[in-house]
XYZ file of C-alpha atoms in Angstrom:
110
model
C -41.026 -24.895 46.513
C -37.344 -23.884 45.727
C -35.753 -24.427 42.289
C -33.248 -26.774 44.047
C -36.066 -28.836 45.632
C -37.922 -29.293 42.365
C -34.705 -30.503 40.699
C -33.969 -33.071 43.206
C -35.071 -34.835 46.289
C -31.424 -35.382 47.692
C -28.483 -33.117 47.032
C -26.273 -36.401 47.077
C -28.276 -37.434 44.025
C -27.255 -34.297 42.171
C -24.137 -33.314 40.308
C -22.683 -30.050 41.751
C -22.595 -27.187 39.396
C -18.653 -27.067 39.575
C -18.572 -30.869 38.989
C -20.728 -30.363 36.043
C -18.738 -27.641 34.639
C -15.506 -29.687 34.928
C -16.895 -32.457 32.981
C -18.433 -30.245 30.225
C -14.966 -28.537 30.057
C -13.220 -31.874 29.685
C -15.667 -32.985 26.852
C -15.209 -29.630 25.216
C -11.385 -29.960 25.291
C -11.422 -33.558 24.116
C -13.791 -32.644 21.305
C -11.481 -29.772 20.334
C -8.390 -31.926 20.335
C -10.107 -34.459 18.210
C -11.458 -31.786 15.661
C -7.655 -30.398 15.466
C -6.514 -33.881 14.917
C -8.884 -34.399 12.047
C -7.949 -31.071 10.511
C -4.163 -32.112 10.612
C -4.855 -35.439 9.144
C -6.972 -34.308 5.955
C -4.620 -35.790 3.376
C -5.831 -39.018 1.945
C -8.301 -40.073 -0.872
C -11.842 -39.277 -1.109
C -12.968 -42.079 1.172
C -10.659 -40.827 3.765
C -11.977 -37.186 3.118
C -15.587 -38.287 3.306
C -14.902 -40.022 6.623
C -13.088 -37.123 8.078
C -15.949 -34.851 7.108
C -18.415 -36.891 8.871
C -16.389 -37.083 12.021
C -15.871 -33.148 11.828
C -19.555 -32.696 11.619
C -20.015 -35.059 14.575
C -17.543 -33.242 16.814
C -18.834 -29.933 15.915
C -22.605 -30.936 16.874
C -21.129 -32.182 20.235
C -19.167 -28.987 20.858
C -22.462 -27.104 20.016
C -24.311 -29.510 22.584
C -21.703 -28.707 25.230
C -21.697 -24.883 24.880
C -25.655 -25.199 25.292
C -25.106 -27.222 28.221
C -22.874 -24.528 29.684
C -25.606 -22.074 28.702
C -28.281 -24.374 30.753
C -25.758 -24.472 33.652
C -25.610 -20.764 33.868
C -29.232 -20.166 33.700
C -30.136 -22.974 36.185
C -31.740 -25.631 33.896
C -28.862 -27.887 33.692
C -29.874 -31.417 34.597
C -33.525 -30.940 33.850
C -35.110 -32.805 30.831
C -36.130 -30.465 27.999
C -39.040 -32.639 27.274
C -40.621 -33.620 30.511
C -38.683 -31.246 32.943
C -37.879 -33.950 35.247
C -34.296 -34.388 36.703
C -31.893 -36.104 34.295
C -30.444 -39.086 36.425
C -26.813 -38.150 37.707
C -25.475 -41.370 36.210
C -26.640 -40.022 32.674
C -25.056 -36.801 33.147
C -21.769 -38.428 34.314
C -21.703 -40.534 31.069
C -23.159 -37.640 28.791
C -22.715 -34.369 30.591
C -24.261 -32.418 28.034
C -27.535 -34.646 27.778
C -30.582 -32.632 26.934
C -33.075 -35.266 27.889
C -33.588 -38.259 30.162
C -33.219 -41.539 28.459
C -37.110 -42.127 27.994
C -37.677 -38.591 26.204
C -34.341 -39.273 24.165
C -35.674 -42.660 23.050
C -39.047 -40.930 22.007
C -37.616 -38.115 20.155
C -35.134 -40.727 18.502
């Protein structure tokens, strides 16, 4: 059984590698732009600084996840759940292109 067959029953149900790469690049560019905006607006009180620090941390985590998704795309494991190895539905990948897990597994891990 080929890798492509194990990943999906129908090519129409799967996201192409090019489409996935474009979505990931868009996500990465958006997060980098947000990070730049946060770094530029770092003047304010302590409460604002704490909020900016939390936002920056969240964006950096998302960027790390996006880079990991690029690696999965390159090694052929993109689109498969890291927990159960089943294909992640294309609808989830359209919403969150760097998703590591299907929704049921993500809910179990919290």
